[in-house]
Short mmCIF file of C-alpha atoms and ligand atoms in Angstrom, two decimals:
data_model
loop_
_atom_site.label_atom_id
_atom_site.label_comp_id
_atom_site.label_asym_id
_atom_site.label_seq_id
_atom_site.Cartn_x
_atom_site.Cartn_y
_atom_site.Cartn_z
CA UNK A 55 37.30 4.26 16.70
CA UNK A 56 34.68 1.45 16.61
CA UNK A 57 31.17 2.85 15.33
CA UNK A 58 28.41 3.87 18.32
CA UNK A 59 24.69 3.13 18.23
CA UNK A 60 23.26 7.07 18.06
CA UNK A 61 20.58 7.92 20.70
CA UNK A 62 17.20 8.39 19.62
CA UNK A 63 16.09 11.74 18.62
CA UNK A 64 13.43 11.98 21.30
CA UNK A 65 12.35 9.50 23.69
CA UNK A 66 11.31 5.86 23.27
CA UNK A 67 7.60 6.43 23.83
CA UNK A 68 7.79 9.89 21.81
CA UNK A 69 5.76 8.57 18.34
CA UNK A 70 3.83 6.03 20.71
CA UNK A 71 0.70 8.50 19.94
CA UNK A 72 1.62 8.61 16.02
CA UNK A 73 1.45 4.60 15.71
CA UNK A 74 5.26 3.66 16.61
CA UNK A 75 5.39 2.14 20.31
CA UNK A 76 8.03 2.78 22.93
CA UNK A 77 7.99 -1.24 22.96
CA UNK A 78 9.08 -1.02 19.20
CA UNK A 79 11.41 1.55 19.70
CA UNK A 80 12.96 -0.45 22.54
CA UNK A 81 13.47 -3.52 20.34
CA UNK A 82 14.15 -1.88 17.11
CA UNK A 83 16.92 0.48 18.04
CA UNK A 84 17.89 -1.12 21.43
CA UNK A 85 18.57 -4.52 20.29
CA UNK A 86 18.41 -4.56 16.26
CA UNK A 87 19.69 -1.44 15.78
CA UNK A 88 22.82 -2.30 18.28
CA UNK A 89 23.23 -5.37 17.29
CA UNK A 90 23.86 -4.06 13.80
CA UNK A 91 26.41 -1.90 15.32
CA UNK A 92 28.05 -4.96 17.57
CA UNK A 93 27.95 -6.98 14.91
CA UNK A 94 29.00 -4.42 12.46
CA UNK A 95 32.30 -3.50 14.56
CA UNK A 96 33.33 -7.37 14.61
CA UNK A 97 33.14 -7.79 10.86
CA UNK A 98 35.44 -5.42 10.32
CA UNK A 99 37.94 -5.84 12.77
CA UNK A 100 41.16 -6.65 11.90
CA UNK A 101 39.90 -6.13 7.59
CA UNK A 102 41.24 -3.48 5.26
CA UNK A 103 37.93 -1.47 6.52
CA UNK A 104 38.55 -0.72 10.20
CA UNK A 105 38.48 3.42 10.49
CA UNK A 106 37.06 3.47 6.64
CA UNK A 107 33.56 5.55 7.10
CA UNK A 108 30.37 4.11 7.03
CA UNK A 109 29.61 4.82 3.42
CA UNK A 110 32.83 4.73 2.39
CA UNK A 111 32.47 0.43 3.72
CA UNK A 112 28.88 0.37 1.84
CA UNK A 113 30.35 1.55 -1.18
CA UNK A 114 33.43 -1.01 -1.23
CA UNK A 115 31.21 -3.98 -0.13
CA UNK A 116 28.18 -3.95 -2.07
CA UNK A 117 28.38 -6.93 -4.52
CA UNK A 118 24.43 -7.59 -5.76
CA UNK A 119 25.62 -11.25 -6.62
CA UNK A 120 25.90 -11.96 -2.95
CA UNK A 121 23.91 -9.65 -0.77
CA UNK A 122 23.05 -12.32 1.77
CA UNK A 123 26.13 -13.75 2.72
CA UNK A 124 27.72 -10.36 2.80
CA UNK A 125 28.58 -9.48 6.61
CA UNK A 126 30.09 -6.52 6.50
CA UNK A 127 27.93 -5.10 3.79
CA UNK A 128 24.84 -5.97 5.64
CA UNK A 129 25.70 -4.78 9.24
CA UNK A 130 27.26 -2.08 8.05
CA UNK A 131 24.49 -1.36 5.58
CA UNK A 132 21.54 -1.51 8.36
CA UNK A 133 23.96 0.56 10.83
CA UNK A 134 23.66 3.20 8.40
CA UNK A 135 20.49 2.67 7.64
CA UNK A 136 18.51 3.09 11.10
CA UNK A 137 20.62 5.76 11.38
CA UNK A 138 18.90 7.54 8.68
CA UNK A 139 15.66 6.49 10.01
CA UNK A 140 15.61 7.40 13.46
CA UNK A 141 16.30 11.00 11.90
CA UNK A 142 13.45 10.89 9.44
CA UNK A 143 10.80 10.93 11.72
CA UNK A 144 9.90 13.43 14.27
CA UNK A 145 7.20 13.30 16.98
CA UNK A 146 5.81 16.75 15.99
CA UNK A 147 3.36 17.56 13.57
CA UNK A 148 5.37 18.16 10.35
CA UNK A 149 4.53 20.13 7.22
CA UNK A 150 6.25 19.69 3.54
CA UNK A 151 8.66 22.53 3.45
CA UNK A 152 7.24 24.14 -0.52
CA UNK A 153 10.91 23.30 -2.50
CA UNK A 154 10.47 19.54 -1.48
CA UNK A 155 6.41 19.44 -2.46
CA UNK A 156 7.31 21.18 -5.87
CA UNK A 157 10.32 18.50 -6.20
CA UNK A 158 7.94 15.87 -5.95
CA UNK A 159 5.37 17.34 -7.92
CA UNK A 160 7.82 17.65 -10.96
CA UNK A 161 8.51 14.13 -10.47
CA UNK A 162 5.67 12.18 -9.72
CA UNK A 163 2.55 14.51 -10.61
CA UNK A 164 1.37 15.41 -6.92
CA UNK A 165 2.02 14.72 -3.13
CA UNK A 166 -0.66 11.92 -3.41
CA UNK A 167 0.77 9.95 -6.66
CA UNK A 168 4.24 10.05 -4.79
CA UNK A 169 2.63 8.79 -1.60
CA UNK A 170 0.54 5.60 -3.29
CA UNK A 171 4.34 4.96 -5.55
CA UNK A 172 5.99 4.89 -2.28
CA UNK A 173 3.69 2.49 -0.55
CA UNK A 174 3.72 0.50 -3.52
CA UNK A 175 6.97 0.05 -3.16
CA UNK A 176 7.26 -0.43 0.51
CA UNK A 177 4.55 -3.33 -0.02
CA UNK A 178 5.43 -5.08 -2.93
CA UNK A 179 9.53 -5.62 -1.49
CA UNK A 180 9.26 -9.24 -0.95
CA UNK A 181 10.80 -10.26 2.30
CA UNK A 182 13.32 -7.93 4.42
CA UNK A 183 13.71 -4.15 2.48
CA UNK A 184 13.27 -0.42 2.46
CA UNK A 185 11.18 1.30 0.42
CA UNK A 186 13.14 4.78 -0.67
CA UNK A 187 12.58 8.79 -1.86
CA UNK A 188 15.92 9.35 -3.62
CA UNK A 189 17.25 11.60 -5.88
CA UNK A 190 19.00 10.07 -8.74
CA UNK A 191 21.89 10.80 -10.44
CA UNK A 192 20.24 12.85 -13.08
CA UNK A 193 18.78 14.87 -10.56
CA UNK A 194 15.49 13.73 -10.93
CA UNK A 195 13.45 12.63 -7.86
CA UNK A 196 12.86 8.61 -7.70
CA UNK A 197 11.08 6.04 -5.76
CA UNK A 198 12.71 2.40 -5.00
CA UNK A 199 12.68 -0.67 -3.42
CA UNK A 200 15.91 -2.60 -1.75
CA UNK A 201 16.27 -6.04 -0.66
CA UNK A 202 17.66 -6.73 3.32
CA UNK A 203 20.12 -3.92 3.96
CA UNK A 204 20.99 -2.48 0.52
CA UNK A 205 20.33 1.13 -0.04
CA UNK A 206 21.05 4.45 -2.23
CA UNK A 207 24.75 4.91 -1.29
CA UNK A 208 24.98 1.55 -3.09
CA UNK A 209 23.99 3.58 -6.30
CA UNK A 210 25.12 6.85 -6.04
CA UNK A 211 21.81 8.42 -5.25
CA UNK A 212 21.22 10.52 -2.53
CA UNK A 213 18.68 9.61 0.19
CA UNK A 214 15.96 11.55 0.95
CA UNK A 215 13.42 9.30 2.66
CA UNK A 216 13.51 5.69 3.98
CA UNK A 217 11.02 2.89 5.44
CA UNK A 218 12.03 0.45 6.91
CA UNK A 219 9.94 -2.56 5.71
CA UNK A 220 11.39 -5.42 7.52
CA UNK A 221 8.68 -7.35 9.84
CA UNK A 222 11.03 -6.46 13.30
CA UNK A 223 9.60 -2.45 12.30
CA UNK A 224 5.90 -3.06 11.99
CA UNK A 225 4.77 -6.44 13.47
CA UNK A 226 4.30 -5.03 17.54
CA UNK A 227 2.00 -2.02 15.96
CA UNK A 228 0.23 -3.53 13.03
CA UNK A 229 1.17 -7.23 13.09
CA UNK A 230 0.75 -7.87 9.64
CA UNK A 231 -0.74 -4.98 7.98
CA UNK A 232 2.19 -3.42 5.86
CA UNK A 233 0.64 -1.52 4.10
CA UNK A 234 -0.74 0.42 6.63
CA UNK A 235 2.57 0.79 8.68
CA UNK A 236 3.53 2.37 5.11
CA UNK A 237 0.36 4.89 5.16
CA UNK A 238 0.97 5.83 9.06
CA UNK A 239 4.77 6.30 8.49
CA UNK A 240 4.05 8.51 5.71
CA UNK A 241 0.71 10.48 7.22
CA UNK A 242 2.36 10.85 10.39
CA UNK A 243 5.59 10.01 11.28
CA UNK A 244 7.73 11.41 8.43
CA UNK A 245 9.69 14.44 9.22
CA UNK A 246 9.68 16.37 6.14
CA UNK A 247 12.21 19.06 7.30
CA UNK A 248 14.70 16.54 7.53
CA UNK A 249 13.89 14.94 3.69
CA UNK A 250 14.00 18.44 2.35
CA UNK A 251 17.60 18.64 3.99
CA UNK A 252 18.70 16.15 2.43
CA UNK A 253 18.02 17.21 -0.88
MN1 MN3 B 512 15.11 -2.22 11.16
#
């Protein structure tokens, strides 16, 4: 069966108070994150990946020699993706469950240090990315940066937390101003329940 575009965990103008507008909700999962999905069921048609899962087509396609001309990879990639993100934010208030805040306290010092790597991250990706809380294959929790649609199934690591860093996310609510889309995502949009799920 050809892959759906998930409805949103609450309603389009649900995080409009928390610094995500319905408007940006309506493009970014309405149109980019369907097209992904349209676009993402087309590429594979007809290839050696039709009914192959979602991570299972990451995994196969990911060649870092030749992200951008990649069309499977990259729908499929971003499918995946926003799928992930719609899921890691929550329009209530949200408090770090105490196993994820001592994880990231054993890795990166305190709450705070994690939260400036992250946005570091999320603002230095050049061009289309994610910025990423992952926990690597030694079991140790990690911050990274991806280019376009790449992501942690790509390596083996597990995903924990993703921002979406590409301008279609951020330019309705803070035109420019990255870095604080980064801050506001990560103040108050993040649903920590869900990252400490994943771990
Ligand atoms: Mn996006």
């Amino acid at each position: 069966m050809a892959f759906q575009l998930p409805d949103l965990p609450y309603s389009h103008d649900a995080l409009a108070g928390k610094g995500m507008s319905k408007e940006t909700l309506e493009y970014h999962h309405d149109k980019h994150h369907n097209a992904y999905v349209t676009n993402g069921n087309k590429a594979i048609e007809g290839t050696e990946w039709e009914g192959k899962s979602l991570e299972e087509i990451i995994k196969g396609t990911y060649d870092p020699k030749a992200v951008a001309q990649n069309g499977i990879f990259n729908n499929i990639s971003q499918l995946w993706n926003h799928n992930q993100f719609w899921e890691m934010m929550s329009p209530d208030d949200s408090t770090m469950p105490s196993e994820l805040e001592k994880a990231i306290t054993d890795s990166f010092g305190s709450v705070d240090k994690f939260k400036d790597e992250f946005k570091a991250a999320g603002a230095g990706q050049f061009g289309s990315g994610w910025a990423w809380l992952v926990k690597d294959t030694d079991g140790g929790l990690k911050v990274t940066k991806t280019e376009n649609g790449v992501n942690p199934v790509c390596f083996g690591q597990t995903t924990l937390l993703g921002c979406d860093v590409w301008e279609h996310s951020y330019y309705i609510d803070f035109r420019n101003a990255r870095p604080d889309y980064l801050t506001n995502f990560l103040d108050k949009l993040v649903n920590w329940e869900n990252v400490a799920s994943r771990m």
